[in-house]
Coordinates of C-alpha atoms in Angstrom, one line a residue:
M1 CA -149.9 6.5 -0.9
A2 CA -148.6 3.8 -2.6
V3 CA -147.9 0.3 -2.7
I4 CA -143.7 -0.2 -2.0
K5 CA -142.5 -3.2 -4.6
P6 CA -138.2 -3.9 -4.3
M7 CA -136.8 -2.5 -7.7
I8 CA -133.8 -4.4 -7.8
R9 CA -131.1 -4.2 -10.9
S10 CA -128.0 -6.5 -11.3
N11 CA -128.4 -8.0 -7.0
I12 CA -128.8 -4.4 -5.9
C13 CA -132.2 -3.4 -3.9
I14 CA -132.6 0.6 -4.9
N15 CA -135.6 1.0 -2.7
A16 CA -136.2 0.5 1.1
H17 CA -139.7 -0.1 2.8
P18 CA -140.8 1.9 6.3
I19 CA -142.5 -1.0 7.9
G20 CA -140.8 -3.4 7.1
C21 CA -137.5 -2.2 7.9
A22 CA -139.0 -0.8 10.8
Q23 CA -140.3 -4.2 12.0
D24 CA -137.5 -6.4 11.0
T25 CA -136.1 -4.0 13.5
R26 CA -138.3 -4.5 16.1
N27 CA -137.9 -8.3 15.5
Q28 CA -133.7 -8.0 16.7
I29 CA -134.3 -6.7 19.7
A30 CA -137.3 -9.0 20.8
Y31 CA -134.0 -12.1 19.7
V32 CA -132.6 -9.8 21.8
L33 CA -134.8 -10.1 25.3
K34 CA -135.8 -13.1 24.7
Q35 CA -132.0 -14.3 24.7
K36 CA -131.8 -12.0 28.3
A37 CA -134.8 -13.9 29.6
E38 CA -133.6 -17.2 28.3
K39 CA -129.9 -16.9 29.8
G40 CA -130.8 -14.7 32.3
I41 CA -128.1 -12.2 31.4
K42 CA -128.0 -8.7 33.5
S43 CA -127.1 -5.3 33.3
A44 CA -124.9 -3.1 35.2
K45 CA -127.5 -1.3 37.0
E46 CA -128.5 -5.7 37.8
G47 CA -125.5 -6.2 39.2
G48 CA -124.6 -7.5 35.7
Y49 CA -121.1 -7.3 33.8
A50 CA -122.0 -5.7 31.2
P51 CA -121.3 -2.4 29.4
K52 CA -123.4 1.0 30.7
S53 CA -122.2 3.2 27.7
V54 CA -121.6 1.9 24.2
L55 CA -120.5 3.9 21.3
V56 CA -121.3 2.2 18.6
L57 CA -119.3 3.7 14.8
G58 CA -121.9 2.7 11.9
C59 CA -124.9 1.5 14.0
S60 CA -127.7 1.8 10.8
T61 CA -127.1 -1.9 9.6
G62 CA -125.8 -5.2 9.2
Y63 CA -123.1 -5.6 12.3
G64 CA -123.2 -2.6 13.9
L65 CA -127.2 -2.4 14.2
A66 CA -127.5 -5.5 15.6
S67 CA -124.1 -4.5 17.9
R68 CA -126.6 -1.4 18.7
I69 CA -129.4 -3.8 19.8
A70 CA -127.7 -6.2 21.8
A71 CA -126.2 -3.8 23.7
A72 CA -129.3 -1.6 24.6
F73 CA -131.7 -4.3 24.9
E74 CA -130.0 -7.6 26.2
F75 CA -126.8 -5.7 28.6
G76 CA -129.4 -2.0 29.3
A77 CA -126.4 -0.6 27.9
D78 CA -127.2 4.2 27.1
T79 CA -126.5 3.9 23.5
I80 CA -125.3 6.6 21.5
G81 CA -124.6 5.5 17.6
V82 CA -123.2 6.9 14.3
S83 CA -124.3 6.8 10.9
F84 CA -124.9 8.5 7.7
E85 CA -128.0 7.7 5.9
K86 CA -130.2 9.6 3.9
E87 CA -133.4 11.3 5.5
A88 CA -136.9 10.2 4.1
T89 CA -139.5 13.1 3.4
E90 CA -143.2 12.8 3.6
T91 CA -143.0 11.5 -0.5
K92 CA -139.5 10.8 -0.6
A93 CA -138.2 7.1 1.4
G94 CA -135.1 7.6 3.1
T95 CA -132.0 4.6 3.5
P96 CA -132.3 1.3 5.6
G97 CA -130.7 2.4 8.5
W98 CA -132.7 5.7 8.6
Y99 CA -135.4 3.9 9.3
N100 CA -133.9 1.5 11.0
N101 CA -132.0 4.4 13.8
L102 CA -135.7 6.1 13.8
T103 CA -136.4 2.6 15.3
F104 CA -134.0 2.2 17.7
D105 CA -134.4 5.1 19.2
T106 CA -138.5 5.2 19.3
E107 CA -137.5 1.8 21.3
A108 CA -134.8 2.4 23.7
K109 CA -136.8 5.4 24.6
K110 CA -139.7 3.1 25.3
A111 CA -137.3 1.1 27.0
G112 CA -136.0 3.7 29.9
L113 CA -132.5 3.8 27.8
K114 CA -130.8 6.8 26.8
S115 CA -130.7 6.8 23.1
V116 CA -128.6 9.6 20.7
T117 CA -127.9 8.9 17.1
F118 CA -126.1 11.6 14.8
N119 CA -126.8 11.4 11.2
M120 CA -122.8 12.5 10.0
D121 CA -120.1 11.7 8.6
A122 CA -118.8 9.7 11.3
F123 CA -115.1 9.7 9.3
S124 CA -114.6 14.0 9.9
D125 CA -113.4 15.3 12.7
E126 CA -116.7 17.7 13.5
C127 CA -119.1 14.4 14.0
R128 CA -115.8 13.2 16.5
K129 CA -116.6 16.7 18.5
A130 CA -120.3 16.1 18.5
V131 CA -120.2 12.7 19.7
I132 CA -117.5 14.2 22.9
D133 CA -119.6 16.6 23.1
E134 CA -123.2 15.0 24.1
A135 CA -121.0 12.6 26.1
K136 CA -120.1 14.9 28.0
K137 CA -123.3 16.4 28.9
L138 CA -124.9 13.0 29.5
G139 CA -122.3 12.2 31.8
M140 CA -121.2 9.0 30.2
K141 CA -118.2 7.8 29.7
F142 CA -117.8 4.7 27.2
D143 CA -116.6 1.0 28.3
L144 CA -117.5 -0.5 24.7
V145 CA -116.8 1.7 21.0
V146 CA -117.8 -0.8 18.5
Y147 CA -116.3 0.6 14.7
S148 CA -118.4 -1.0 12.2
L149 CA -118.4 1.2 9.4
A150 CA -118.6 0.6 5.9
S151 CA -118.5 2.9 3.6
P152 CA -116.7 3.3 -0.4
V153 CA -115.9 6.8 0.2
R154 CA -113.5 8.6 2.9
T155 CA -112.4 11.8 3.1
D156 CA -109.3 12.8 5.2
P157 CA -109.7 15.3 8.3
D158 CA -106.1 16.8 7.9
T159 CA -106.0 17.7 3.7
K160 CA -109.5 16.7 2.9
V161 CA -108.2 14.3 0.6
L162 CA -111.4 12.3 -1.1
Y163 CA -110.4 8.8 -0.9
R164 CA -112.7 6.2 -3.0
S165 CA -112.1 2.0 -1.5
V166 CA -112.2 -0.8 -4.7
I167 CA -113.2 -4.6 -4.4
K168 CA -110.3 -6.1 -6.6
P169 CA -107.9 -9.0 -7.0
I170 CA -104.4 -7.7 -6.8
G171 CA -102.3 -9.0 -9.3
K172 CA -104.9 -11.1 -11.9
P173 CA -107.8 -10.9 -12.6
Y174 CA -111.3 -13.1 -10.2
G175 CA -113.6 -14.2 -12.4
G176 CA -116.0 -17.2 -11.6
A177 CA -120.3 -17.4 -11.3
S178 CA -121.9 -15.3 -10.6
L179 CA -125.5 -15.9 -9.2
D180 CA -128.4 -14.0 -9.3
M181 CA -130.4 -14.6 -6.3
M182 CA -134.0 -12.9 -8.0
T183 CA -134.0 -15.8 -10.3
G184 CA -131.0 -17.7 -9.5
K185 CA -129.7 -17.6 -12.8
I186 CA -125.8 -18.5 -12.9
T187 CA -123.1 -16.3 -15.3
V188 CA -119.7 -15.5 -15.8
T189 CA -118.6 -12.5 -14.6
E190 CA -114.4 -11.5 -14.2
V191 CA -112.5 -8.5 -12.0
Q192 CA -109.7 -7.0 -13.5
P193 CA -107.1 -6.7 -10.8
A194 CA -106.1 -3.8 -9.6
E195 CA -104.6 -1.0 -10.4
G196 CA -103.1 2.9 -9.6
D197 CA -103.7 4.0 -6.3
D198 CA -106.2 0.9 -5.8
I199 CA -104.9 -0.5 -2.9
P200 CA -103.7 2.3 -1.1
N201 CA -106.6 4.6 -1.5
T202 CA -108.4 1.5 -0.2
V203 CA -106.5 1.4 3.1
K204 CA -107.1 4.5 3.4
V205 CA -110.9 4.0 3.6
M206 CA -111.8 0.9 4.8
G207 CA -108.5 0.4 6.9
G208 CA -108.0 0.9 10.6
E209 CA -106.8 5.0 10.8
D210 CA -110.2 6.3 11.2
W211 CA -110.6 4.2 14.0
E212 CA -107.5 4.8 15.8
R213 CA -107.9 8.2 15.6
W214 CA -111.7 7.5 17.1
I215 CA -110.2 6.1 20.1
N216 CA -106.7 9.3 20.4
Q217 CA -109.7 11.6 20.4
L218 CA -112.1 10.3 22.7
S219 CA -109.2 9.0 25.2
A220 CA -107.6 12.5 24.8
A221 CA -111.3 14.0 25.6
G222 CA -111.8 11.4 28.5
V223 CA -114.6 10.2 27.9
L224 CA -113.8 6.6 27.5
A225 CA -114.0 4.5 31.3
E226 CA -111.2 2.5 32.6
G227 CA -110.9 -0.5 30.9
V228 CA -112.7 0.0 28.1
R229 CA -112.3 -2.3 24.9
T230 CA -112.9 -1.6 21.7
V231 CA -113.9 -4.2 18.7
A232 CA -113.8 -3.5 14.8
Y233 CA -114.8 -6.4 12.8
S234 CA -113.7 -8.6 9.9
Y235 CA -113.8 -11.0 7.2
I236 CA -111.3 -13.9 6.6
G237 CA -114.0 -16.3 4.7
P238 CA -112.9 -19.5 2.7
K239 CA -110.1 -20.1 -0.3
Y240 CA -113.1 -18.9 -3.0
S241 CA -113.1 -15.1 -2.0
H242 CA -109.4 -15.5 -0.9
P243 CA -108.5 -13.6 -4.4
I244 CA -111.1 -11.3 -4.2
Y245 CA -111.3 -10.3 -0.2
R246 CA -108.5 -11.6 2.4
D247 CA -105.8 -11.4 -1.1
G248 CA -107.3 -8.4 -2.1
T249 CA -107.8 -4.6 -1.8
I250 CA -109.8 -5.0 1.4
G251 CA -108.1 -7.4 2.7
E252 CA -104.9 -5.3 2.5
A253 CA -107.5 -2.6 5.0
K254 CA -108.6 -5.6 7.1
K255 CA -104.4 -6.1 7.5
D256 CA -103.8 -2.3 8.2
L257 CA -107.1 -2.6 10.5
E258 CA -105.1 -5.5 12.7
A259 CA -102.4 -3.6 12.7
R260 CA -103.8 -0.4 14.0
A261 CA -105.4 -2.8 16.9
S262 CA -102.1 -3.3 18.3
N263 CA -101.6 0.5 18.5
I264 CA -104.6 1.3 19.5
N265 CA -104.3 -1.6 22.3
K266 CA -100.9 0.3 23.5
A267 CA -102.2 3.8 23.3
L268 CA -105.5 2.4 26.3
S269 CA -103.3 -0.2 28.3
A270 CA -102.6 3.3 30.4
I271 CA -106.8 3.0 30.8
G272 CA -106.6 -0.2 31.5
G273 CA -108.6 -0.9 27.4
N274 CA -108.4 -3.5 25.0
A275 CA -108.8 -3.1 21.3
Y276 CA -110.1 -6.1 19.5
V277 CA -110.9 -7.1 15.8
S278 CA -113.5 -9.4 15.1
V279 CA -113.4 -11.7 12.4
N280 CA -116.8 -12.4 11.8
K281 CA -119.1 -15.0 9.5
G282 CA -120.5 -14.6 5.7
L283 CA -123.4 -12.7 5.6
I284 CA -125.4 -11.3 2.2
T285 CA -124.9 -7.8 2.1
R286 CA -125.1 -5.0 -0.7
S287 CA -121.6 -5.5 -1.4
S288 CA -121.0 -9.4 -1.2
A289 CA -124.3 -9.8 -3.2
V290 CA -122.3 -8.6 -6.5
I291 CA -118.9 -9.9 -5.8
P292 CA -118.4 -12.6 -8.3
V293 CA -118.3 -16.3 -6.4
I294 CA -119.2 -14.6 -3.2
A295 CA -123.4 -15.1 -3.3
Q296 CA -122.6 -19.1 -4.7
Y297 CA -120.9 -19.9 -1.4
L298 CA -123.1 -18.5 0.6
G299 CA -126.4 -20.2 -0.7
C300 CA -124.3 -23.4 0.2
L301 CA -122.9 -22.4 2.9
F302 CA -126.7 -21.1 4.2
K303 CA -128.1 -24.6 3.0
V304 CA -125.2 -26.8 4.9
M305 CA -125.4 -24.5 8.4
K306 CA -129.3 -24.4 8.2
E307 CA -128.6 -28.4 7.9
K308 CA -126.6 -28.7 10.8
G309 CA -128.2 -26.1 13.0
T310 CA -125.7 -23.1 13.3
H311 CA -126.8 -21.1 10.5
E312 CA -126.6 -17.3 12.4
G313 CA -127.8 -14.3 11.1
C314 CA -126.5 -10.1 12.2
I315 CA -128.9 -10.3 15.1
E316 CA -127.6 -14.0 15.5
Q317 CA -124.0 -13.8 16.0
M318 CA -123.8 -10.4 17.9
E319 CA -125.6 -11.1 20.5
R320 CA -123.0 -14.6 20.9
L321 CA -119.8 -12.2 20.4
F322 CA -121.0 -10.1 23.2
T323 CA -122.4 -13.6 25.6
Q324 CA -119.7 -15.7 24.4
R325 CA -116.5 -13.5 23.7
L326 CA -116.3 -9.5 25.0
F327 CA -118.9 -10.0 28.1
T328 CA -118.3 -13.4 29.5
E329 CA -118.8 -14.8 32.7
D330 CA -114.4 -15.1 34.2
K331 CA -114.3 -11.6 32.7
K332 CA -111.8 -12.9 30.0
V333 CA -112.0 -12.3 25.9
P334 CA -111.4 -15.1 24.2
V335 CA -108.7 -14.7 21.2
D336 CA -106.6 -16.8 18.6
S337 CA -102.7 -15.9 18.5
E338 CA -103.3 -12.8 16.7
N339 CA -105.3 -11.1 19.5
R340 CA -108.4 -11.6 17.4
I341 CA -112.0 -13.0 18.1
R342 CA -112.9 -15.3 15.9
I343 CA -117.1 -15.6 15.5
D344 CA -116.4 -17.3 12.7
D345 CA -115.7 -20.2 14.1
W346 CA -118.5 -22.4 13.6
E347 CA -118.5 -21.0 9.0
L348 CA -114.7 -22.2 9.1
A349 CA -115.4 -25.5 11.1
A350 CA -113.6 -28.0 8.9
D351 CA -117.4 -30.7 8.7
V352 CA -118.6 -27.4 7.2
Q353 CA -115.8 -26.6 4.8
A354 CA -115.4 -30.1 3.1
K355 CA -119.5 -30.0 2.1
I356 CA -119.1 -26.9 0.7
D357 CA -116.3 -27.8 -1.3
E358 CA -118.8 -31.0 -2.2
Y359 CA -121.7 -28.9 -3.5
M360 CA -120.1 -25.9 -5.1
A361 CA -118.3 -28.6 -7.2
K362 CA -121.3 -30.1 -8.5
I363 CA -124.1 -26.9 -9.4
T364 CA -125.4 -26.4 -12.3
P365 CA -127.0 -24.6 -13.8
E366 CA -129.7 -26.4 -13.6
N367 CA -130.1 -27.4 -9.7
V368 CA -128.9 -25.0 -8.4
T369 CA -131.7 -25.3 -5.9
E370 CA -130.2 -28.5 -5.2
Y371 CA -127.1 -27.3 -3.4
I372 CA -127.7 -23.5 -2.5
D373 CA -130.2 -22.5 -0.6
L374 CA -131.5 -19.6 -2.4
D375 CA -134.4 -18.7 -0.4
G376 CA -132.5 -17.6 2.2
I377 CA -130.2 -15.6 0.7
R378 CA -132.9 -13.6 -1.2
H379 CA -134.6 -13.0 1.8
D380 CA -131.6 -11.9 3.4
F381 CA -130.6 -9.7 0.3
L382 CA -134.5 -9.0 0.2
M383 CA -134.5 -8.1 4.0
I384 CA -131.4 -5.6 4.7
N385 CA -133.8 -2.9 2.4
G386 CA -137.0 -4.0 4.8
F387 CA -138.9 -6.8 1.9
D388 CA -140.2 -9.6 2.5
V389 CA -139.6 -9.4 6.8
P390 CA -142.6 -11.8 8.6
G391 CA -145.0 -10.1 9.9
V392 CA -145.8 -6.8 7.4
D393 CA -148.6 -7.2 4.6
Y394 CA -146.7 -5.4 1.9
E395 CA -150.0 -5.0 0.0
K396 CA -151.3 -2.4 1.9
E397 CA -150.4 1.5 1.0
V398 CA -147.9 3.4 3.2
E399 CA -148.8 6.4 3.7
K400 CA -146.2 8.9 4.7
M401 CA -142.6 7.5 3.5
N402 CA -141.4 9.3 6.4
V403 CA -143.6 7.5 9.6
I404 CA -143.0 4.8 10.8
E405 CA -146.2 2.1 12.9

């Protein structure tokens, strides 16, 4: 038994709170249930235009978890999820995603929804086979496949070579102000440019090769429904992040992802299917928290969007993606000129970016909280790991690390 407090090192939280993770997942479920009631969203069984069977690759945290929650609890879909998490024992904590998955499966069962979660390496063909076998056993044909994998490493299923991704600029160093979200302290840091095989290795891990392999194998196995849609997630962001993101190693991977969407579209045309890349809003994640300038930008973004009443977290963003993009009344998916779904529209609105430019130019170590939503980004940073979640008593001792309440 122990009282669990967050253990933070350089904008990285290295532990998780079981009860907090569970409560955050339940809070997200409550949000979409409220939206379902208010908007009159009907499941396929209720006669609505909605997915019946959904596969979420990278289902345990962030956009992947929020997508699975929206699919299941707002649209009534049965789901299979895949993620690779450290399992908890009675005395040792698991990763946040392990608790999120456990909570999701528990709540789905209560709601009468089919829910199967595989704790496996989603990059492996063994995992693909397990998912295909389970789908056939359950009589499921996926009408939506969400690809939300983010990993620092990937082993090529054919060659067994391990590749590592990096977040680096290309051509020249990238530096600037780094914000410590816990203290508000600002320091200047610099990231050196990509070298050697950094770019192709990052594309190998974070590009669209694995997404395409998943769709090809699911299609060959006959577990994709007529008219299936598949969506992968990306980010473009503002000018501040372009050197380290859109124009950096990760950006090259995301461009590959978008190119692969075209390949997948052609492959799915025989069954009336479509592939999309959804460009999402910037959020506090484990990786964004440690990139120079990004935490500071996101702090300004949160402040400006909250002032305008347009701020969204993961669950709000994915709920809007499902209701206003993927499953609209006219059954059409609105896209940009490059066939991408743009759910980052509120972030990149001209008035929002103009106000951020104004704030970013004024920030000094002394006036951080005047122009940055420090409390907001700190809250989101902690909540990823189950801390600072409303409704949780953090002074209460946790008896067993592998149990949620």
